[in-house]
């Protein structure tokens, strides 16, 4: 997942005289830190609101100056000036929203609720400012006069269209309606996310010793610590956080406990309590449909997809339905194989969704003689991190060194300086690995500062990767499973894009269905024997993963692909189903979801990767966008073929990927970037082959 605040927003300008303001507020002073990272230890909750307020005041003043400029509008005094407006607001927003995701508390949650509608109003004030739009339109209509370079043309085109998609052409009455919708949405979406966090934090499944049968030692000791933290020493507690629930489902032979934990997981936000998200989501879907209609689009999907590679819902459905038709029979096959195991053991029951992980693990053992627990000792977090660094070093020549005494966004985080092969500074990378109550679920990459240019000089990026990985517990270091290893490589791919960015402007327009290419392509290196040999070393002995195990890993690559694809596609289709509804829309979330999955033929043994009431992606940034993972999968599988053709660490191919894609993203048409790298448009066959979806694989 990729979250960088202010991506297509309005950001940065040179520093200004702050003499009239509170000098104790760190946002109003020079940071004076290594590489100018935010001085986290000085930032207190009370500093945010004044900084937001002042930031918005300054931003409005910048826009006012731009509009009042007596010169004939041109690119620099209009688009360039817009690009620089509201520097302080960007600075505080980046720190605040990164912290609100990874390190929140009651105060930050309250600020988030308070500031979100204000920021929505601020954005509307800019996007719906008629004088500003008039100037932008004038520059757009006369662009032939200015001798613009390709990046400037691309930015101008997108700025102009963004104004239109944001309502610049509407009459006053409709603009007022639009503002109200945006205000309301800003509150609903924040509340939805906070509810999911609260529901996740609230739930604990306590068990006695008899509930621990079959569970790996690391999970048991983590569960003991969770129970202890809840003041129930002598018991064990499991949660709906990924590192807790999924190993439990995988290894616990206790069906009732599996069912109970899974019920809690799949019903987050659906418990009829104060954290219930059903009504919130129904209203979000309705308001987004209404807004699209107001703006002249058939559905929210049509509005959202216009600037993306996919362009329209039909293209998205074509891809998803094509894969759906191939994935479901493979999943059904997996069900049959697991049912055979149940029957053979005399189970006398039908496989249920909460049984999947347990029997899939048995199936893997049976078919490939591979157990997830065999892999973990070779995936010690420290080694995996070194593996990611090594991979990036071999591809791009860059190096990573810990920064001593660097302010950290959270005491558990790690800070690294990233340098080019020639030793010059590229940026700062934070890594923050483990779950906390203050952190939202999932994994993502964000930024505390984007690459940008001030007075002709580059300002380097500060990027952060945030995960929810297995913690060290007792004497055991953090030992990851394969999924977690892939997640780290994935997020690191986003981080590379942030670090390599060379945009001349702060405004960049990344096609959201292209954004998972840099991340997903990195996952392909995880199991490359050449790299495994370097990083997958036993945590006690340091011995590399035995060839036999590497072999088994390679052989088992089609394992569970029916399930993985089906649950992902189900969620992607659900997202599209909500956002292709035409206004007027009234949905009852639970029955809509149920009927929809019946209609598309989701088999009863699989639950969508996310159910509606905790599907954070479709609330925030990935609305009508969850398909992006699949869209980009076509690209990343095809792009990785280019590496395979020349050797997976071929420096020339890596260099081309960096210059054509990672550096350019957001400043150029996505398909053009891809063609520049690959020499042709993407093909779907590598994806089908790598996922075992061409022919059914047993
Ligand atoms: Zn991602």
PDB file of N, CA and C and ligand atoms in Angstrom, residues 1-2 490-491 494 516 519 622 629, ligand 1:
ATOM      1  N   UNK A   1       0.856  -1.185   0.000  1.00  0.00           N
ATOM      2  CA  UNK A   1       0.000   0.000   0.000  1.00  0.00           C
ATOM      3  C   UNK A   1       0.895   1.239   0.000  1.00  0.00           C
ATOM      4  N   UNK A   2       0.419   2.257  -0.584  1.00  0.00           N
ATOM      5  CA  UNK A   2       1.262   3.421  -0.816  1.00  0.00           C
ATOM      6  C   UNK A   2       0.532   4.664  -0.336  1.00  0.00           C
ATOM      7  N   UNK A 490       7.935  -5.547  -0.986  1.00  0.00           N
ATOM      8  CA  UNK A 490       6.911  -4.744  -1.653  1.00  0.00           C
ATOM      9  C   UNK A 490       6.995  -3.270  -1.226  1.00  0.00           C
ATOM     10  N   UNK A 491       6.930  -3.054   0.082  1.00  0.00           N
ATOM     11  CA  UNK A 491       6.938  -1.668   0.576  1.00  0.00           C
ATOM     12  C   UNK A 491       8.258  -0.981   0.246  1.00  0.00           C
ATOM     13  N   UNK A 494       8.131   0.629  -3.080  1.00  0.00           N
ATOM     14  CA  UNK A 494       7.549   1.981  -3.030  1.00  0.00           C
ATOM     15  C   UNK A 494       8.597   2.977  -2.536  1.00  0.00           C
ATOM     16  N   UNK A 516       1.523   0.342  -8.067  1.00  0.00           N
ATOM     17  CA  UNK A 516       1.979  -0.922  -7.476  1.00  0.00           C
ATOM     18  C   UNK A 516       3.002  -1.646  -8.345  1.00  0.00           C
ATOM     19  N   UNK A 519       6.449  -1.555  -6.551  1.00  0.00           N
ATOM     20  CA  UNK A 519       6.441  -2.360  -5.323  1.00  0.00           C
ATOM     21  C   UNK A 519       6.334  -3.845  -5.641  1.00  0.00           C
ATOM     22  N   UNK A 622      -7.738   4.019  -2.257  1.00  0.00           N
ATOM     23  CA  UNK A 622      -7.931   2.915  -3.198  1.00  0.00           C
ATOM     24  C   UNK A 622      -9.413   2.693  -3.490  1.00  0.00           C
ATOM     25  N   UNK A 629      -3.874  -3.447  -7.704  1.00  0.00           N
ATOM     26  CA  UNK A 629      -2.891  -4.499  -7.415  1.00  0.00           C
ATOM     27  C   UNK A 629      -2.855  -5.520  -8.551  1.00  0.00           C
TER      28      UNK A 629
HETATM   29 ZN1  LIG B   1       1.751  -1.261  -2.340  1.00  0.00          ZN
END
